[in-house]
Amino acid sequence: NAGVMQNPRHLVRRRGQEARLRCSPMKGHSHVYWYRQLPEEGLKFMVYLQKENIIDESGMPKERFSAEFPKEGPSILRIQQVVRGDSAAYFCASSPEGRRNEAFFGQGTRLTVV
Amino acid sequence: AQSVTQLDSQVPVFEEAPVELRCNYSSSVSVYLFWYVQYPNQGLQLLLKYLSGSTLVKGINGFEAEFNKSQTSFHLRKPSVHISDTAEYFCAVTFNTGGFKTIFGAGTRLFVKA
């Protein structure tokens, strides 16, 4: 059973470009969470999704950021018109139905905006 | 309001010495408690968790933690550290508000010296 898979591991984007971060949850997991880790800081909650639904997006910036978890395929975190301040590590976690308090984390995607 | 505080940003310790990394939280609802370790440029690895039952929890790599409900603490301990324990340690608390939002502490950098 593969763990939570995130790709790419490293992503470099120029200011103004779009960044797409992908997360494939563990097999059988229907809950996905995205977190952002700024340099020298802890992880900050961004969004919680179930299949085809956003449950809690209270941690998402109001502009340029969006997330989806379609019926088929990975969860996508999209950042439009990236700025230098978006440079961070973005972590995805997943948990199974009925055990939402047990989240397993991916290795993260390190986004660098140049 | 819910919050998680890791009281020490850095903890230097000599090899084979004991260590305690402190974590306190504030909450009016029930909680689930976790400790994660992050090695440089790596993802998060779960060390241990408290969901219910015995308040003394044993994890991987010889770590243990004790849930103290009256003091709202979940301190991490190891009786004898190794050089390889040098890493960033994050305390995380999932608050049972229906949405199971997880808040991370800012992290404690454990530095083990020879």
Coordinates of N, CA and C in Angstrom, one line a residue:
Chain A
N1 N 0.8 -1.2 0.0 CA 0.0 0.0 0.0 C 0.9 1.2 0.0
A2 N 0.9 1.9 -1.1 CA 1.8 3.1 -1.2 C 1.2 4.2 -0.3
G3 N 2.1 5.0 0.1 CA 1.7 6.1 1.0 C 1.1 7.2 0.1
V4 N 0.9 8.4 0.8 CA 0.4 9.5 0.1 C 1.5 10.0 -0.9
M5 N 1.1 10.1 -2.2 CA 2.1 10.5 -3.2 C 1.8 11.9 -3.7
Q6 N 2.9 12.7 -3.6 CA 2.8 14.1 -4.1 C 3.8 14.3 -5.2
N7 N 3.4 15.0 -6.2 CA 4.3 15.4 -7.3 C 3.9 16.7 -7.9
P8 N 4.9 17.4 -8.4 CA 6.3 17.0 -8.3 C 6.9 17.3 -6.9
R9 N 8.0 16.8 -6.6 CA 8.7 17.0 -5.3 C 9.2 18.4 -5.2
H10 N 9.7 18.9 -6.4 CA 10.2 20.3 -6.5 C 9.6 20.9 -7.7
L11 N 9.3 22.2 -7.5 CA 8.6 22.9 -8.6 C 9.2 24.3 -8.6
V12 N 9.7 24.8 -9.8 CA 10.2 26.1 -9.9 C 9.3 26.9 -10.9
R13 N 8.8 28.0 -10.5 CA 7.9 28.8 -11.3 C 8.4 30.3 -11.3
R14 N 8.2 30.9 -12.4 CA 8.5 32.4 -12.5 C 7.3 33.1 -12.0
R15 N 7.5 34.3 -11.5 CA 6.4 35.1 -11.0 C 5.4 35.3 -12.1
G16 N 4.1 35.1 -11.8 CA 3.0 35.3 -12.7 C 2.6 34.0 -13.4
Q17 N 3.4 32.9 -13.2 CA 3.0 31.6 -13.8 C 2.0 30.9 -12.9
E18 N 1.5 29.8 -13.3 CA 0.6 29.0 -12.5 C 1.4 27.8 -12.0
A19 N 1.1 27.4 -10.7 CA 1.6 26.2 -10.1 C 0.5 25.2 -9.9
R20 N 0.8 24.0 -10.3 CA -0.2 22.9 -10.0 C 0.5 21.8 -9.2
L21 N -0.1 21.5 -8.0 CA 0.5 20.5 -7.1 C -0.5 19.4 -7.0
R22 N 0.0 18.2 -7.2 CA -0.9 17.0 -7.2 C -0.6 16.1 -6.0
C23 N -1.7 15.5 -5.5 CA -1.7 14.7 -4.3 C -2.6 13.5 -4.6
S24 N -2.0 12.3 -4.5 CA -2.8 11.0 -4.6 C -2.8 10.5 -3.2
P25 N -4.0 10.4 -2.6 CA -4.1 9.9 -1.3 C -3.8 8.4 -1.2
M26 N -3.7 7.9 0.0 CA -3.5 6.5 0.2 C -4.8 5.7 -0.3
K27 N -4.6 4.5 -0.8 CA -5.7 3.7 -1.3 C -6.8 3.6 -0.2
G28 N -8.0 3.9 -0.6 CA -9.1 3.7 0.4 C -9.4 5.0 1.2
H29 N -8.5 6.0 1.1 CA -8.7 7.2 1.8 C -9.6 8.2 1.0
S30 N -10.6 8.8 1.7 CA -11.4 9.7 1.0 C -11.4 11.1 1.5
H31 N -10.5 11.4 2.4 CA -10.3 12.7 3.0 C -8.9 13.2 2.7
V32 N -8.8 14.4 2.1 CA -7.5 15.0 1.8 C -7.4 16.4 2.4
Y33 N -6.2 16.7 2.9 CA -5.9 18.0 3.6 C -4.7 18.5 2.9
W34 N -4.7 19.8 2.7 CA -3.5 20.5 2.3 C -3.0 21.5 3.3
Y35 N -1.6 21.5 3.5 CA -1.0 22.4 4.5 C 0.2 23.1 3.8
R36 N 0.5 24.3 4.3 CA 1.6 25.0 3.7 C 2.6 25.2 4.9
Q37 N 3.9 25.0 4.5 CA 5.0 25.3 5.5 C 5.9 26.3 4.9
L38 N 5.8 27.5 5.5 CA 6.8 28.6 5.1 C 8.1 28.3 5.8
P39 N 9.2 28.8 5.2 CA 10.5 28.6 5.8 C 10.6 28.9 7.3
E40 N 11.1 28.0 8.1 CA 11.3 28.2 9.5 C 10.0 28.3 10.3
E41 N 8.9 27.8 9.7 CA 7.6 27.8 10.4 C 7.0 26.4 10.4
G42 N 6.0 26.3 11.2 CA 5.2 25.1 11.2 C 4.2 25.0 10.1
L43 N 3.5 23.9 10.1 CA 2.5 23.7 9.0 C 1.2 24.5 9.3
K44 N 0.7 25.1 8.3 CA -0.6 25.9 8.4 C -1.6 25.2 7.6
F45 N -2.8 24.9 8.2 CA -3.9 24.3 7.5 C -4.4 25.2 6.3
M46 N -4.6 24.6 5.2 CA -5.2 25.4 4.1 C -6.6 24.9 3.8
V47 N -6.8 23.6 3.5 CA -8.1 23.2 3.0 C -8.3 21.7 3.3
Y48 N -9.5 21.4 3.4 CA -9.9 20.0 3.7 C -11.0 19.6 2.7
L49 N -10.7 18.5 1.9 CA -11.6 18.1 0.9 C -12.0 16.6 1.0
Q50 N -13.2 16.3 0.6 CA -13.6 14.9 0.3 C -13.8 14.9 -1.2
K51 N -14.1 13.7 -1.7 CA -14.3 13.5 -3.1 C -15.4 14.5 -3.6
E52 N -15.0 15.4 -4.6 CA -15.8 16.3 -5.2 C -16.4 17.4 -4.3
N53 N -15.9 17.5 -3.1 CA -16.4 18.5 -2.2 C -15.3 19.2 -1.4
I54 N -15.5 20.5 -1.2 CA -14.6 21.2 -0.3 C -15.3 21.3 1.0
I55 N -14.7 20.8 2.1 CA -15.4 20.8 3.4 C -15.0 22.0 4.2
D56 N -13.8 22.4 4.2 CA -13.3 23.5 5.0 C -12.1 24.1 4.3
E57 N -12.3 25.4 3.8 CA -11.2 26.1 3.1 C -10.9 27.3 3.9
S58 N -11.0 27.3 5.2 CA -10.8 28.5 6.0 C -9.3 28.9 6.0
G59 N -8.4 28.1 5.6 CA -7.0 28.4 5.6 C -6.5 28.8 4.3
M60 N -7.3 28.9 3.3 CA -6.9 29.2 1.9 C -6.9 30.7 1.7
P61 N -5.9 31.2 1.1 CA -5.9 32.7 0.7 C -7.1 32.9 -0.2
K62 N -7.7 34.1 -0.1 CA -9.0 34.3 -0.8 C -8.8 34.4 -2.3
E63 N -7.6 34.8 -2.7 CA -7.3 35.0 -4.1 C -6.2 34.1 -4.6
R64 N -6.3 33.7 -5.8 CA -5.2 32.9 -6.6 C -5.1 31.5 -6.2
F65 N -5.6 31.1 -5.1 CA -5.5 29.7 -4.6 C -6.8 28.9 -4.8
S66 N -6.7 27.7 -5.3 CA -7.9 26.9 -5.4 C -7.5 25.4 -5.2
A67 N -8.5 24.6 -4.8 CA -8.2 23.2 -4.6 C -9.4 22.4 -5.1
E68 N -9.1 21.2 -5.6 CA -10.2 20.3 -6.0 C -9.7 18.8 -5.7
F69 N -10.7 18.0 -5.5 CA -10.5 16.5 -5.3 C -11.6 15.8 -6.2
P70 N -11.3 15.6 -7.4 CA -12.3 15.1 -8.3 C -12.6 13.6 -8.0
K71 N -13.7 13.2 -8.6 CA -14.2 11.8 -8.4 C -13.1 10.8 -8.8
E72 N -12.4 11.1 -9.9 CA -11.3 10.3 -10.4 C -10.0 11.1 -10.4
G73 N -8.9 10.6 -10.0 CA -7.7 11.3 -10.1 C -7.3 11.9 -8.8
P74 N -6.1 12.6 -8.8 CA -5.6 13.1 -7.6 C -6.2 14.4 -7.2
S75 N -5.9 14.8 -6.0 CA -6.3 16.2 -5.6 C -5.3 17.2 -6.2
I76 N -5.8 18.3 -6.5 CA -5.0 19.4 -7.1 C -5.0 20.6 -6.3
L77 N -3.9 21.2 -6.0 CA -3.8 22.5 -5.4 C -3.3 23.4 -6.5
R78 N -4.0 24.5 -6.9 CA -3.6 25.3 -8.0 C -3.4 26.7 -7.4
I79 N -2.2 27.3 -7.8 CA -1.9 28.6 -7.4 C -1.7 29.4 -8.7
Q80 N -2.5 30.4 -8.9 CA -2.4 31.2 -10.1 C -1.6 32.5 -9.9
Q81 N -0.9 32.9 -10.9 CA -0.1 34.1 -10.8 C 0.8 34.2 -9.6
V82 N 1.7 33.2 -9.5 CA 2.5 33.0 -8.3 C 3.3 34.2 -8.0
V83 N 3.5 34.5 -6.7 CA 4.4 35.5 -6.3 C 5.5 34.9 -5.4
R84 N 6.6 35.7 -5.1 CA 7.7 35.1 -4.4 C 7.2 34.6 -3.0
G85 N 6.2 35.3 -2.4 CA 5.8 34.9 -1.1 C 5.0 33.5 -1.1
D86 N 4.8 33.0 -2.3 CA 4.2 31.6 -2.3 C 5.2 30.5 -2.2
S87 N 6.5 30.9 -2.2 CA 7.5 29.9 -2.1 C 7.4 29.2 -0.7
A88 N 7.2 27.9 -0.7 CA 7.0 27.2 0.5 C 7.0 25.7 0.2
A89 N 6.9 24.9 1.2 CA 6.6 23.5 1.1 C 5.1 23.2 1.3
Y90 N 4.5 22.5 0.4 CA 3.1 22.3 0.4 C 2.9 20.8 0.7
F91 N 2.3 20.5 1.8 CA 2.1 19.1 2.2 C 0.6 18.7 2.1
C92 N 0.4 17.5 1.6 CA -0.9 16.9 1.5 C -1.0 15.7 2.5
A93 N -2.1 15.5 3.1 CA -2.3 14.4 4.0 C -3.7 13.8 3.6
S94 N -3.8 12.5 3.9 CA -5.1 11.8 3.7 C -5.5 11.0 4.9
S95 N -6.8 10.7 5.0 CA -7.2 9.9 6.1 C -8.4 9.1 5.6
P96 N -8.6 7.9 6.2 CA -9.7 7.1 5.8 C -11.1 7.5 6.4
E97 N -12.2 7.1 5.7 CA -13.5 7.3 6.2 C -13.6 6.7 7.6
G98 N -14.2 7.4 8.5 CA -14.4 6.9 9.9 C -13.2 7.1 10.8
R99 N -12.1 7.5 10.2 CA -10.9 7.7 11.1 C -10.2 9.0 10.6
R100 N -11.0 10.0 10.6 CA -10.5 11.3 10.1 C -9.4 11.9 11.0
N101 N -9.2 11.4 12.2 CA -8.2 11.9 13.1 C -6.8 11.2 12.8
E102 N -6.8 10.3 11.9 CA -5.5 9.7 11.6 C -5.1 10.0 10.2
A103 N -4.3 11.0 10.1 CA -3.8 11.5 8.8 C -2.4 11.1 8.5
F104 N -2.2 10.7 7.2 CA -0.9 10.3 6.8 C -0.4 11.3 5.8
F105 N 0.8 11.7 5.9 CA 1.4 12.8 5.1 C 2.2 12.4 4.0
G106 N 2.2 13.1 2.9 CA 3.1 12.9 1.8 C 4.4 13.6 2.0
Q107 N 5.3 13.5 1.1 CA 6.7 14.0 1.2 C 6.7 15.5 0.9
G108 N 5.6 16.1 0.4 CA 5.6 17.5 0.1 C 6.1 17.9 -1.2
T109 N 5.6 19.1 -1.7 CA 6.1 19.7 -2.9 C 6.8 21.0 -2.5
R110 N 8.0 21.2 -2.9 CA 8.7 22.4 -2.6 C 8.6 23.4 -3.8
L111 N 7.8 24.4 -3.6 CA 7.6 25.4 -4.6 C 8.6 26.6 -4.4
T112 N 9.3 26.9 -5.5 CA 10.2 28.0 -5.5 C 9.8 29.0 -6.6
V113 N 9.5 30.2 -6.2 CA 9.1 31.2 -7.2 C 10.3 32.1 -7.4
V114 N 10.7 32.2 -8.7 CA 11.8 33.1 -9.0 C 11.5 34.3 -9.8
Chain B
A1 N -10.6 29.9 21.6 CA -9.9 29.7 20.3 C -8.9 28.5 20.6
Q2 N -8.7 27.7 19.5 CA -7.8 26.6 19.7 C -6.4 27.1 19.3
S3 N -5.4 26.6 20.0 CA -4.0 26.9 19.6 C -3.1 25.8 20.1
V4 N -1.9 25.8 19.6 CA -0.9 24.8 19.9 C 0.4 25.6 20.1
T5 N 1.1 25.3 21.2 CA 2.3 26.1 21.5 C 3.4 25.1 21.8
Q6 N 4.5 25.2 21.1 CA 5.7 24.5 21.4 C 6.7 25.5 22.0
L7 N 7.0 25.3 23.3 CA 7.6 26.3 24.1 C 9.1 26.6 23.7
D8 N 9.7 25.6 23.1 CA 11.1 25.8 22.8 C 11.3 25.7 21.3
S9 N 11.9 26.7 20.7 CA 12.2 26.7 19.3 C 13.4 25.8 18.9
Q10 N 14.4 25.8 19.9 CA 15.5 25.0 19.7 C 15.9 24.3 21.0
V11 N 16.4 23.1 20.9 CA 16.8 22.3 22.0 C 18.1 21.6 21.7
P12 N 19.3 22.2 22.2 CA 20.5 21.5 22.0 C 20.8 20.5 23.2
V13 N 21.3 19.3 22.8 CA 21.5 18.3 23.9 C 22.6 17.4 23.5
F14 N 23.4 16.9 24.4 CA 24.5 16.0 24.1 C 23.9 14.6 23.9
E15 N 24.7 13.9 23.1 CA 24.3 12.5 22.8 C 24.2 11.7 24.1
E16 N 23.3 10.8 24.1 CA 23.0 9.9 25.2 C 22.3 10.6 26.4
A17 N 22.1 11.9 26.3 CA 21.4 12.6 27.4 C 19.9 12.5 27.1
P18 N 19.1 12.6 28.2 CA 17.6 12.6 28.0 C 17.1 14.0 27.4
V19 N 16.0 13.9 26.8 CA 15.4 15.2 26.3 C 13.9 15.2 26.5
E20 N 13.4 16.4 26.6 CA 11.9 16.6 26.7 C 11.6 17.8 25.8
L21 N 10.7 17.6 24.9 CA 10.2 18.6 24.0 C 8.8 18.9 24.4
R22 N 8.5 20.2 24.7 CA 7.2 20.6 25.3 C 6.2 21.0 24.3
C23 N 4.9 20.6 24.6 CA 3.8 21.0 23.8 C 2.6 21.3 24.7
N24 N 2.0 22.4 24.5 CA 0.8 22.8 25.2 C -0.3 23.2 24.2
Y25 N -1.5 23.0 24.5 CA -2.6 23.4 23.6 C -3.7 24.0 24.5
S26 N -4.6 24.7 23.8 CA -5.8 25.3 24.4 C -7.0 24.9 23.6
S27 N -8.0 24.3 24.3 CA -9.2 23.9 23.6 C -10.3 23.7 24.6
S28 N -11.5 23.9 24.1 CA -12.7 23.6 24.9 C -13.4 22.3 24.4
V29 N -12.8 21.7 23.4 CA -13.4 20.4 22.9 C -12.3 19.3 23.0
S30 N -12.8 18.1 22.8 CA -11.9 17.0 22.9 C -10.8 17.0 21.8
V31 N -9.7 16.4 22.1 CA -8.6 16.5 21.1 C -7.9 15.2 20.9
Y32 N -7.2 15.1 19.8 CA -6.3 14.0 19.5 C -5.0 14.6 19.3
L33 N -3.9 13.9 19.7 CA -2.6 14.6 19.8 C -1.6 13.7 19.1
F34 N -0.7 14.4 18.4 CA 0.3 13.8 17.6 C 1.7 14.5 17.7
W35 N 2.7 13.7 17.5 CA 4.1 14.2 17.3 C 4.6 13.7 16.0
Y36 N 5.2 14.6 15.2 CA 5.8 14.3 13.9 C 7.2 14.7 14.0
V37 N 8.1 14.0 13.2 CA 9.4 14.4 13.0 C 9.7 14.7 11.5
Q38 N 10.5 15.7 11.3 CA 10.8 16.1 9.9 C 12.3 16.3 9.8
Y39 N 12.9 15.4 9.0 CA 14.3 15.5 8.7 C 14.5 16.5 7.6
P40 N 15.7 17.1 7.5 CA 15.9 18.1 6.5 C 15.5 17.7 5.1
N41 N 14.7 18.6 4.5 CA 14.2 18.4 3.1 C 13.3 17.1 3.0
Q42 N 12.8 16.7 4.0 CA 11.9 15.5 4.0 C 10.5 15.9 4.4
G43 N 9.6 14.9 4.2 CA 8.2 15.1 4.7 C 8.1 14.8 6.2
L44 N 6.9 14.7 6.6 CA 6.6 14.4 8.0 C 6.5 12.9 8.3
Q45 N 7.0 12.5 9.4 CA 6.9 11.1 9.8 C 6.2 11.1 11.2
L46 N 5.2 10.3 11.3 CA 4.5 10.2 12.5 C 5.3 9.4 13.6
L47 N 5.6 10.1 14.7 CA 6.3 9.5 15.8 C 5.4 8.7 16.7
L48 N 4.3 9.3 17.1 CA 3.3 8.7 18.0 C 2.1 9.5 18.0
K49 N 1.0 8.9 18.6 CA -0.3 9.6 18.6 C -1.0 9.2 19.9
Y50 N -1.9 10.1 20.4 CA -2.8 9.8 21.4 C -4.2 10.0 20.9
L51 N -5.0 8.9 20.9 CA -6.4 9.1 20.4 C -7.3 8.8 21.6
S52 N -7.0 7.9 22.4 CA -7.8 7.6 23.6 C -7.0 6.6 24.5
G53 N -7.6 6.2 25.7 CA -7.0 5.2 26.4 C -5.8 5.7 27.3
S54 N -4.8 4.9 27.4 CA -3.7 5.2 28.3 C -3.0 6.5 27.9
T55 N -2.7 7.3 28.9 CA -2.2 8.6 28.6 C -0.7 8.6 28.3
L56 N 0.0 7.5 28.6 CA 1.4 7.4 28.2 C 1.4 6.6 26.9
V57 N 2.0 7.3 25.9 CA 2.0 6.7 24.6 C 3.4 6.4 24.1
K58 N 3.7 5.3 23.6 CA 5.0 5.0 23.1 C 5.0 5.0 21.6
G59 N 6.1 5.5 21.0 CA 6.2 5.6 19.6 C 7.4 5.0 19.0
I60 N 7.8 5.4 17.8 CA 8.9 4.8 17.2 C 10.2 5.5 17.7
N61 N 11.3 4.8 17.4 CA 12.7 5.4 17.7 C 12.9 5.7 19.2
G62 N 12.1 5.0 20.1 CA 12.3 5.1 21.5 C 11.7 6.3 22.1
F63 N 10.9 7.1 21.4 CA 10.2 8.2 21.9 C 8.9 7.8 22.6
E64 N 8.5 8.6 23.6 CA 7.2 8.5 24.3 C 6.7 9.8 24.6
A65 N 5.4 9.9 24.9 CA 4.8 11.2 25.3 C 3.6 10.9 26.2
E66 N 3.3 11.9 27.1 CA 2.3 11.7 28.1 C 1.3 12.8 27.9
F67 N 0.0 12.4 27.8 CA -1.1 13.3 27.7 C -1.5 13.7 29.1
N68 N -1.5 15.0 29.4 CA -1.9 15.5 30.7 C -3.1 16.5 30.5
K69 N -4.3 16.0 30.7 CA -5.5 16.7 30.3 C -5.6 18.0 31.2
S70 N -5.3 17.9 32.5 CA -5.4 19.0 33.4 C -4.5 20.2 33.0
Q71 N -3.3 19.8 32.5 CA -2.3 20.8 32.1 C -2.4 21.1 30.6
T72 N -3.2 20.4 30.0 CA -3.4 20.5 28.5 C -2.0 20.5 27.8
S73 N -1.3 19.4 28.2 CA 0.1 19.2 27.6 C 0.3 17.9 27.0
F74 N 1.3 17.8 26.1 CA 1.6 16.5 25.5 C 3.1 16.5 25.2
H75 N 3.9 16.4 26.2 CA 5.3 16.6 26.1 C 5.9 15.3 25.6
L76 N 6.9 15.4 24.7 CA 7.6 14.3 24.1 C 8.9 14.1 24.8
R77 N 9.3 12.8 25.1 CA 10.5 12.5 25.8 C 11.2 11.3 25.2
K78 N 12.6 11.4 25.4 CA 13.4 10.2 25.0 C 14.5 10.1 26.1
P79 N 14.7 9.0 26.7 CA 15.7 8.8 27.8 C 17.1 9.0 27.3
S80 N 17.4 8.7 26.1 CA 18.8 8.8 25.6 C 18.8 9.0 24.1
V81 N 19.3 10.2 23.7 CA 19.2 10.6 22.3 C 20.4 10.2 21.5
H82 N 20.2 10.1 20.2 CA 21.3 9.8 19.3 C 21.5 10.9 18.4
I83 N 22.7 11.0 17.8 CA 23.0 12.0 16.7 C 21.9 12.0 15.7
S84 N 21.4 10.8 15.3 CA 20.4 10.7 14.2 C 19.1 11.2 14.6
D85 N 18.9 11.6 15.9 CA 17.6 12.2 16.3 C 17.6 13.7 15.9
T86 N 18.7 14.3 15.5 CA 18.7 15.7 15.1 C 17.7 15.9 14.0
A87 N 16.7 16.7 14.2 CA 15.6 17.0 13.3 C 14.6 18.0 13.9
E88 N 13.6 18.3 13.1 CA 12.6 19.2 13.6 C 11.4 18.4 14.0
Y89 N 10.8 18.7 15.2 CA 9.7 18.0 15.8 C 8.5 18.9 15.9
F90 N 7.4 18.4 15.4 CA 6.2 19.1 15.4 C 5.1 18.4 16.3
C91 N 4.5 19.2 17.1 CA 3.4 18.7 17.9 C 2.1 19.1 17.1
A92 N 1.1 18.3 17.0 CA -0.1 18.6 16.2 C -1.3 18.1 17.0
V93 N -2.3 19.0 17.0 CA -3.5 18.7 17.7 C -4.7 18.7 16.8
T94 N -5.5 17.7 16.8 CA -6.7 17.7 16.0 C -7.9 17.9 17.0
F95 N -8.6 19.0 16.7 CA -9.7 19.4 17.6 C -11.0 18.8 17.0
N96 N -11.7 18.2 17.9 CA -13.0 17.5 17.5 C -14.1 18.5 17.5
T97 N -14.1 19.3 16.4 CA -15.1 20.3 16.2 C -16.1 19.8 15.1
G98 N -16.0 18.6 14.7 CA -16.8 18.1 13.6 C -16.1 18.1 12.3
G99 N -15.2 19.0 12.1 CA -14.4 19.1 10.9 C -13.0 18.5 11.1
F100 N -12.7 18.1 12.3 CA -11.4 17.5 12.6 C -10.2 18.4 12.0
K101 N -10.2 19.6 12.3 CA -9.1 20.5 11.9 C -7.9 20.2 12.8
T102 N -6.7 20.1 12.1 CA -5.5 19.9 12.8 C -4.6 21.1 12.8
I103 N -4.1 21.5 14.0 CA -3.3 22.7 14.1 C -1.9 22.2 14.5
F104 N -0.9 22.7 13.9 CA 0.5 22.3 14.2 C 1.2 23.4 15.0
G105 N 2.0 23.0 15.9 CA 2.9 23.9 16.6 C 4.0 24.4 15.6
A106 N 4.7 25.4 16.1 CA 5.7 26.0 15.2 C 7.0 25.2 15.0
G107 N 7.1 24.1 15.9 CA 8.2 23.2 15.7 C 9.3 23.4 16.7
T108 N 10.0 22.4 17.1 CA 11.2 22.5 17.9 C 12.3 21.8 17.2
R109 N 13.4 22.5 17.0 CA 14.6 21.9 16.4 C 15.5 21.3 17.4
L110 N 15.5 19.9 17.4 CA 16.4 19.2 18.3 C 17.8 19.0 17.7
F111 N 18.8 19.4 18.4 CA 20.2 19.4 17.8 C 21.0 18.5 18.8
V112 N 21.4 17.3 18.4 CA 22.1 16.4 19.3 C 23.6 16.6 19.0
K113 N 24.4 16.9 20.0 CA 25.8 17.1 19.8 C 26.6 15.9 20.3
A114 N 27.7 15.6 19.7 CA 28.6 14.5 20.1 C 29.3 14.8 21.4

